[in-house]
PDB file of C-alpha atoms in Angstrom:
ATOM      1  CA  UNK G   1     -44.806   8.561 -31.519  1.00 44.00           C
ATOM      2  CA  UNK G   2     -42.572   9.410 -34.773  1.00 52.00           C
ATOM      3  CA  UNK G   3     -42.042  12.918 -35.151  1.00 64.00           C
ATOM      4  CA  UNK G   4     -43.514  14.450 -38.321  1.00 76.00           C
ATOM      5  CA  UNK G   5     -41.280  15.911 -41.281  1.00 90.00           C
ATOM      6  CA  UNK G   6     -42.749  19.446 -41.410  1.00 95.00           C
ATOM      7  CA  UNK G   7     -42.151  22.209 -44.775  1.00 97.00           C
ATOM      8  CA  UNK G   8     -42.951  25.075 -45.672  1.00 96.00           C
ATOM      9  CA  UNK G   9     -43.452  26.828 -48.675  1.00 96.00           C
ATOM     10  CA  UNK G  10     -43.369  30.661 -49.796  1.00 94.00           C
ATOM     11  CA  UNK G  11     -43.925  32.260 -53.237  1.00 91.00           C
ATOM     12  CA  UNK G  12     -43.764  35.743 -54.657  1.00 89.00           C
ATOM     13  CA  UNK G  13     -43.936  36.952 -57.348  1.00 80.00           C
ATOM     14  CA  UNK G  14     -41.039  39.268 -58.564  1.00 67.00           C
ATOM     15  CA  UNK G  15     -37.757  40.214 -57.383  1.00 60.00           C
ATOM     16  CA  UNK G  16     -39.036  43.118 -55.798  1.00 56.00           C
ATOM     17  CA  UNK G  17     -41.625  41.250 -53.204  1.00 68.00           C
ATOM     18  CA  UNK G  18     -40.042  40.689 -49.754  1.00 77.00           C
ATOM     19  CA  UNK G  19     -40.650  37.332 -48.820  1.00 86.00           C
ATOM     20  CA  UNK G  20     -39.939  38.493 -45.088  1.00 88.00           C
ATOM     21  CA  UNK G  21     -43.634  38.105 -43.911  1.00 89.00           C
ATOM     22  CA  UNK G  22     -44.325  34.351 -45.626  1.00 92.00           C
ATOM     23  CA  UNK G  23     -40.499  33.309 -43.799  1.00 93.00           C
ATOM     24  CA  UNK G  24     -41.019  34.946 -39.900  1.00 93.00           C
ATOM     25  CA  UNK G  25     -44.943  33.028 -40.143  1.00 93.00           C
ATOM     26  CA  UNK G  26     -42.948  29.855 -41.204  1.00 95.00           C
ATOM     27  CA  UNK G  27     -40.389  30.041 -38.278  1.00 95.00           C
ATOM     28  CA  UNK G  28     -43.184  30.755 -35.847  1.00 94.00           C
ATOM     29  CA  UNK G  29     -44.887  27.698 -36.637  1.00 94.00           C
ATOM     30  CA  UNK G  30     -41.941  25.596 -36.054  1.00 94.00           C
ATOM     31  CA  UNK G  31     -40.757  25.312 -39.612  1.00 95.00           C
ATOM     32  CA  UNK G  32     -36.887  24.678 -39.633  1.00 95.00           C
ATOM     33  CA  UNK G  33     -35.080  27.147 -42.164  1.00 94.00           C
ATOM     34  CA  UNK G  34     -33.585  24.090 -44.358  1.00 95.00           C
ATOM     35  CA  UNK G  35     -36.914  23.014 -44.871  1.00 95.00           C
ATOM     36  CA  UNK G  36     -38.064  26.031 -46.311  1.00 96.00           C
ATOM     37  CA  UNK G  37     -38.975  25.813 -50.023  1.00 96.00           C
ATOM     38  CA  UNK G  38     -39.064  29.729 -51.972  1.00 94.00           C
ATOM     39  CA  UNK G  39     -39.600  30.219 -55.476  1.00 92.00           C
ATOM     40  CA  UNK G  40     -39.909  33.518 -57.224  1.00 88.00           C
ATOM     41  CA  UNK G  41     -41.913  33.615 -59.746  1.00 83.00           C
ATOM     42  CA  UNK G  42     -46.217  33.882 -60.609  1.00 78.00           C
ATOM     43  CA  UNK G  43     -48.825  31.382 -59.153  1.00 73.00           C
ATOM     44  CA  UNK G  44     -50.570  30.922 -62.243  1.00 76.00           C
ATOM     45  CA  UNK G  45     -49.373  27.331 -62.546  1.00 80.00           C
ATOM     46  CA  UNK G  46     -46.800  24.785 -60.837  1.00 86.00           C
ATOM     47  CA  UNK G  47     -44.168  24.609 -63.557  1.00 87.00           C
ATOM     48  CA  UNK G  48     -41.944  25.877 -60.468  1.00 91.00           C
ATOM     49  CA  UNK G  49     -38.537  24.679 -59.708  1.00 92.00           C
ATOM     50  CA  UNK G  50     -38.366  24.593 -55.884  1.00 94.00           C
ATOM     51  CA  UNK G  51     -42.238  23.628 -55.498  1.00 94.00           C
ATOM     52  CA  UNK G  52     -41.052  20.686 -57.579  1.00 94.00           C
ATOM     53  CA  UNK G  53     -38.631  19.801 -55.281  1.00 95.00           C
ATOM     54  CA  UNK G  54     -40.181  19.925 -52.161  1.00 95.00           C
ATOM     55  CA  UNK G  55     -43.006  18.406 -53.638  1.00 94.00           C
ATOM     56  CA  UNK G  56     -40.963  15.290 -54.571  1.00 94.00           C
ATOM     57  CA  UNK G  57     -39.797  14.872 -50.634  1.00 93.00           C
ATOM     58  CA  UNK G  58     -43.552  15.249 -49.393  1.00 93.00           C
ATOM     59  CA  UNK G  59     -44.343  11.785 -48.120  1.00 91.00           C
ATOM     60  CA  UNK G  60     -46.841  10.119 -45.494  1.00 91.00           C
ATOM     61  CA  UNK G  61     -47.353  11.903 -42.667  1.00 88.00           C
ATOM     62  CA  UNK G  62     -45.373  15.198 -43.669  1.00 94.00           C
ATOM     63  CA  UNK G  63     -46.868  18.646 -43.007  1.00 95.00           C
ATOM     64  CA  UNK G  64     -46.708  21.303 -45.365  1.00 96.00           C
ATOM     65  CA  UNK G  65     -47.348  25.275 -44.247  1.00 96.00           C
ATOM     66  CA  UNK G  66     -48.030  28.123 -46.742  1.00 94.00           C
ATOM     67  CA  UNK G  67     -48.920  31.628 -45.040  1.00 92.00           C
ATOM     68  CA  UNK G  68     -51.746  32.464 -47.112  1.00 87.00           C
ATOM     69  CA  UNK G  69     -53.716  29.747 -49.961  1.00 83.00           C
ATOM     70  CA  UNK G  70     -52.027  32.196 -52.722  1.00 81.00           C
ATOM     71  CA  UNK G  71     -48.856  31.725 -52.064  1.00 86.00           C
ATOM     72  CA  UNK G  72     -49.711  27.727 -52.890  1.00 84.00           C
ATOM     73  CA  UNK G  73     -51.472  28.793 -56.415  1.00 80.00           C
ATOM     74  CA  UNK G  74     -53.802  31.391 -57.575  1.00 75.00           C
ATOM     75  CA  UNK G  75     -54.926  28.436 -60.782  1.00 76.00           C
ATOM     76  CA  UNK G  76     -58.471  27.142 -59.383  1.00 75.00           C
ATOM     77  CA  UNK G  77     -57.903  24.188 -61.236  1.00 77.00           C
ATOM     78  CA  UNK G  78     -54.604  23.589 -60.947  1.00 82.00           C
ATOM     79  CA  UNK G  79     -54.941  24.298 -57.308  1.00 83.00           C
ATOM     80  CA  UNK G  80     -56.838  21.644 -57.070  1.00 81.00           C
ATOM     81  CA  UNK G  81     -55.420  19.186 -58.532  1.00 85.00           C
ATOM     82  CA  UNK G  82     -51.692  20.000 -56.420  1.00 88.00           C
ATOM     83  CA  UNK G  83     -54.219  19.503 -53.194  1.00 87.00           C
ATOM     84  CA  UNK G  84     -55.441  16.610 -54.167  1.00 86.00           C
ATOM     85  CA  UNK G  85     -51.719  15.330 -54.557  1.00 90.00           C
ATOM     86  CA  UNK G  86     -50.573  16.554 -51.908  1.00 90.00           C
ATOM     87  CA  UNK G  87     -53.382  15.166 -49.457  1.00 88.00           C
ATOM     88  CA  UNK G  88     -54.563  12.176 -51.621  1.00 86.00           C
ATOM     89  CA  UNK G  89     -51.713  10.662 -53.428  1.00 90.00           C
ATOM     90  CA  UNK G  90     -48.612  11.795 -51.130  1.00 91.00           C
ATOM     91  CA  UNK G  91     -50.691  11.224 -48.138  1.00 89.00           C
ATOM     92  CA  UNK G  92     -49.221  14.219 -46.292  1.00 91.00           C
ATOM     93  CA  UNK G  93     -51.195  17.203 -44.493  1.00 90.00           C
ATOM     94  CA  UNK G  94     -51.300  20.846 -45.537  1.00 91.00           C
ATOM     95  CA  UNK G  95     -51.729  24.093 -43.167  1.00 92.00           C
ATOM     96  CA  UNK G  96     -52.860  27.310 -44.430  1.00 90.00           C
ATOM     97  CA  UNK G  97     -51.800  29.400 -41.557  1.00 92.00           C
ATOM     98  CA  UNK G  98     -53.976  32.421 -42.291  1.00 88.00           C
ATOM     99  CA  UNK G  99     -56.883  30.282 -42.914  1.00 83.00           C
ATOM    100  CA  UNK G 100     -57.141  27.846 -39.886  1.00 82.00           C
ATOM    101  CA  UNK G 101     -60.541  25.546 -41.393  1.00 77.00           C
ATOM    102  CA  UNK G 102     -57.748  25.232 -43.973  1.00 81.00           C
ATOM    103  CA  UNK G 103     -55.758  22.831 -41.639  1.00 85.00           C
ATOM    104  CA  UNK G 104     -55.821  18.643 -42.991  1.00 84.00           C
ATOM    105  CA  UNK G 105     -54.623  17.576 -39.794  1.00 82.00           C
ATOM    106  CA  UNK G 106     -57.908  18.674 -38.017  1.00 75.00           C
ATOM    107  CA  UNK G 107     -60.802  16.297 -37.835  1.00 64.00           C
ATOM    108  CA  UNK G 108     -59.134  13.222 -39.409  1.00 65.00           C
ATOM    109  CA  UNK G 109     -62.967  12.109 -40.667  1.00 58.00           C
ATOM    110  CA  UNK G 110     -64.856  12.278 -43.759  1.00 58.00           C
ATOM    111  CA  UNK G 111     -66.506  15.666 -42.095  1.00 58.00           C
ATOM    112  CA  UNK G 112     -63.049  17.520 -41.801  1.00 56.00           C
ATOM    113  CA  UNK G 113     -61.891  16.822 -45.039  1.00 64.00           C
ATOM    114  CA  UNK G 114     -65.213  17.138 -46.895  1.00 67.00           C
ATOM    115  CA  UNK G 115     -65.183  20.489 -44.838  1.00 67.00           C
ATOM    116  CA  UNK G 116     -61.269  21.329 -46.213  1.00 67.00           C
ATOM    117  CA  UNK G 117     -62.344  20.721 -49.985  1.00 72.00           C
ATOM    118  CA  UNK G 118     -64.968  23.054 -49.859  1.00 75.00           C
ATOM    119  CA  UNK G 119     -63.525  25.828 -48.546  1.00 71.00           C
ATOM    120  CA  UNK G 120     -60.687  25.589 -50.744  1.00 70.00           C
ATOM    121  CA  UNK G 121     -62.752  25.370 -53.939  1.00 72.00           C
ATOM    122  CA  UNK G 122     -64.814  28.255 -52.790  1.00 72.00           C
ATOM    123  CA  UNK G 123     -61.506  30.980 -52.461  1.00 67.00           C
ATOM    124  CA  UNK G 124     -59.971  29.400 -55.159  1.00 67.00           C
ATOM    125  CA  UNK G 125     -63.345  29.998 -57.072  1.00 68.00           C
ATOM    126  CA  UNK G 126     -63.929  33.492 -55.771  1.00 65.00           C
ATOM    127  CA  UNK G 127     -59.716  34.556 -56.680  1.00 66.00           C
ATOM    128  CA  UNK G 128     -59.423  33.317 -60.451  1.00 67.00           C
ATOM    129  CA  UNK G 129     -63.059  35.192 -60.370  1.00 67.00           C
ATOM    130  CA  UNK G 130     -61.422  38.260 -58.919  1.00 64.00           C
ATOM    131  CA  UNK G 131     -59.011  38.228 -61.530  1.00 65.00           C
ATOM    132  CA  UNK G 132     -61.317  37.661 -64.252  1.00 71.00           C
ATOM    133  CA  UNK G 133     -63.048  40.618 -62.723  1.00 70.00           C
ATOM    134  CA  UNK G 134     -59.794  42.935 -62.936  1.00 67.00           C
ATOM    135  CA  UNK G 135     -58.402  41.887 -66.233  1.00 73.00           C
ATOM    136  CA  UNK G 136     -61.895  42.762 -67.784  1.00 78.00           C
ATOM    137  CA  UNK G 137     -62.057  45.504 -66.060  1.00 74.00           C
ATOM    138  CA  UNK G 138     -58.246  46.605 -67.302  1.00 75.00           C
ATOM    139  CA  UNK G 139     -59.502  45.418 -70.914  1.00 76.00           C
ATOM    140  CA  UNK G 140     -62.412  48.386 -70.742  1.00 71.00           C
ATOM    141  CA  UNK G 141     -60.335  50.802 -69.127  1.00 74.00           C
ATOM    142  CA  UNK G 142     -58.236  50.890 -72.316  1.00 74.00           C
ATOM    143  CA  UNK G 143     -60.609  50.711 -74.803  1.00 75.00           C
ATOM    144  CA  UNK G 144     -62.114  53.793 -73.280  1.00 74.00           C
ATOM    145  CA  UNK G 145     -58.926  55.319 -72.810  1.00 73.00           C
ATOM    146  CA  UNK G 146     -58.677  54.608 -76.897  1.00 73.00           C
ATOM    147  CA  UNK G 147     -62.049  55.882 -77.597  1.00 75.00           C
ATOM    148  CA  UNK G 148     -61.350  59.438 -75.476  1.00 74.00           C
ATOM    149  CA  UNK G 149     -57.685  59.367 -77.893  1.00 71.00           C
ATOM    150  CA  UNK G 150     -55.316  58.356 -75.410  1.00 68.00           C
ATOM    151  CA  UNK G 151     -52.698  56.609 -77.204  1.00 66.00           C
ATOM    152  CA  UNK G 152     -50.877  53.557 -75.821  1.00 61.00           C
ATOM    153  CA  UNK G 153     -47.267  52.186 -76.776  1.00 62.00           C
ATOM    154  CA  UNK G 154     -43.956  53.966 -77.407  1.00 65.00           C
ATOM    155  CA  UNK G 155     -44.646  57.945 -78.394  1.00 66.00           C
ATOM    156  CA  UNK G 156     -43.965  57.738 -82.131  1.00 71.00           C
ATOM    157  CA  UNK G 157     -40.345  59.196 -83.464  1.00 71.00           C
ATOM    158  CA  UNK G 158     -40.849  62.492 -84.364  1.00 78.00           C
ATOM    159  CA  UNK G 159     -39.316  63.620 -88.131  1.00 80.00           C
ATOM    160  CA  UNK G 160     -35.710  64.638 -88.815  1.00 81.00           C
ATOM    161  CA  UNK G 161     -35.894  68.186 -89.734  1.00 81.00           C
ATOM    162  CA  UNK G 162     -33.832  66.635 -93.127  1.00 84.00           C
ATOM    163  CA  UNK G 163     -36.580  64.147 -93.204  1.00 85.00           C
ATOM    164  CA  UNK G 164     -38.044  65.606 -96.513  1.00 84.00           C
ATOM    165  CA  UNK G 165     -34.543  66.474 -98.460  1.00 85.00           C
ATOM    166  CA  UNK G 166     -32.925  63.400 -97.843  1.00 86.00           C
ATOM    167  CA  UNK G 167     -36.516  61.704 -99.118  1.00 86.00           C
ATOM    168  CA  UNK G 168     -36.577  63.340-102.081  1.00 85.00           C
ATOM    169  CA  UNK G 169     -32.841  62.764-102.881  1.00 87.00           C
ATOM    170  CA  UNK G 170     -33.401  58.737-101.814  1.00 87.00           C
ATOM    171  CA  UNK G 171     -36.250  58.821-104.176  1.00 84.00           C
ATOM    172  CA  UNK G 172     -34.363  59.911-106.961  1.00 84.00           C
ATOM    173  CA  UNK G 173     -31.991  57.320-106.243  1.00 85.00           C
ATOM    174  CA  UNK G 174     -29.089  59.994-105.124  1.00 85.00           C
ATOM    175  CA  UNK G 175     -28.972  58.091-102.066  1.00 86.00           C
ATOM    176  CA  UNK G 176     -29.616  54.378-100.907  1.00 89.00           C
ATOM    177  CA  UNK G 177     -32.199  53.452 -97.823  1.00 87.00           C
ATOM    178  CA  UNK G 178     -28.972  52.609 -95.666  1.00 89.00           C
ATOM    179  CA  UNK G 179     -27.430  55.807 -96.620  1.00 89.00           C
ATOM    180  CA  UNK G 180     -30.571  58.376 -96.450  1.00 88.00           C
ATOM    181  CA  UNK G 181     -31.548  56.715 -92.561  1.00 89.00           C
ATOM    182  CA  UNK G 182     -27.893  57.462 -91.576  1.00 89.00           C
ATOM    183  CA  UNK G 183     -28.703  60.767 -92.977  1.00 87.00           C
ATOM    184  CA  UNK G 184     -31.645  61.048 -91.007  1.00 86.00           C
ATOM    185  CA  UNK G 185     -30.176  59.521 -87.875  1.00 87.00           C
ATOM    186  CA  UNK G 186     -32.717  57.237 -87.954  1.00 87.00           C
ATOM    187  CA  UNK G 187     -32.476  52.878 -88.320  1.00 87.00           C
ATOM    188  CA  UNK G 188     -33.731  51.678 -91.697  1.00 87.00           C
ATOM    189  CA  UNK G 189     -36.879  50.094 -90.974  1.00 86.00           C
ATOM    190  CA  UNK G 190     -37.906  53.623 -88.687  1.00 86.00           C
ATOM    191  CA  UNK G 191     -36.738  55.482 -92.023  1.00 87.00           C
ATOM    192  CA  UNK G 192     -39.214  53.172 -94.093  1.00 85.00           C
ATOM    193  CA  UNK G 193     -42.088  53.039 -92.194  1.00 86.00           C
ATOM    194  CA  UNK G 194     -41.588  57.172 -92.027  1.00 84.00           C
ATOM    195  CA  UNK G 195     -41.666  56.973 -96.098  1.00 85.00           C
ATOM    196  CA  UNK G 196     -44.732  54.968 -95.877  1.00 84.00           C
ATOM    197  CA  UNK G 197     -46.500  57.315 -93.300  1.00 81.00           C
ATOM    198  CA  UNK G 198     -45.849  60.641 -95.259  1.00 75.00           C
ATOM    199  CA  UNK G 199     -46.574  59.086 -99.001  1.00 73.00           C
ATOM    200  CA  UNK G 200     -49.369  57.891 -97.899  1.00 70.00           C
ATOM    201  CA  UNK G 201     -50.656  61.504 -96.948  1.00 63.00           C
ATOM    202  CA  UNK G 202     -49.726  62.858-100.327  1.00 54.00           C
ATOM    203  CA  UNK G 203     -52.561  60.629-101.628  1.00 49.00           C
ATOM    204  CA  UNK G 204     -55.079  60.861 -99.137  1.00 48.00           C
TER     205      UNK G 204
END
């Protein structure tokens, strides 16, 4: 019987995430390092260099291993559409090792792979739901944060205390813009948008 080409895959998502856990559950399913594909960088599509790769040696047969159905995508379309290419058009199997009815290679029928489908659509539903869930719920966080006066964004520059000399001379043309935010310590454009600010009190 011909031995199957087995991969595995790990993702995270910035150069701060150990990828530690994803590698040891990899190894313990018989993975071979080599044959380890690891990109860093978010699941929110595929436009990833090493899934590319590996992707491009997936053939017949092949197994593929992720730890967790996250690490693969977190896109419920796109997510999709990869399994479908994976399993359909490349013909090879994928194992989700913390999700075991997530296994292709089980019940090689039209019941074990209906069964696979729908338990993939259903997490990847209920994960881009989560997320539209927490991004909404980040989006009225900080609108009540603005209502209640909290501020958001670099604390503004506070004023020279030459600010008001060295406005009046540039205003009386003693001075030029370049010269008066040198004055002022300040870069031009931070000098101008201070003249604007304080002018624009004098005639409120």
């Amino acid at each position: 019987m011909e031995q199957k080409i087995i991969f595995g895959y790990i993702r995270v998502s910035t150069q701060e995430q150990n990828e530690d856990r994803q590698r040891l559950a990899l190894l313990e399913m018989g993975v071979p390092e080599q044959q380890i594909y690891m990109d860093r960088q978010s699941g929110k599509d595929f436009e990833r260099p090493q899934y590319k790769k590996m992707l491009k040696k997936l053939k017949k047969g092949a197994v593929l291993f992720v730890k967790s159905i996250d690490r693969l995508g977190r896109n419920y379309t796109d997510l999709n559409e990869q399994w479908r290419i994976i399993t359909k058009e490349k013909g090879a199997d994928i194992v989700v090792i913390d999700m075991p009815l997530l296994d292709t290679r089980r019940e090689k029928n039209l019941l074990g792979t209906l069964i696979s489908d729908i338990v993939l659509a259903l997490l990847s539903y209920v994960a881009e739901n989560e997320r539209t869930m927490i991004r909404q719920r980040q989006e009225e966080g900080i609108l009540a944060a603005k209502k209640r006066g909290v501020r958001f964004g670099r604390p503004p520059v506070p004023l020279p205390e030459n600010f008001y000399e060295v406005h009046t001379l540039w205003r009386e043309k003693k001075l030029t813009i370049k010269q008066a935010a040198a004055a002022c310590g300040l870069a031009r454009s931070t000098f101008f948008d201070k003249v604007k600010e304080i002018e624009k009190s004098y005639f409120k």
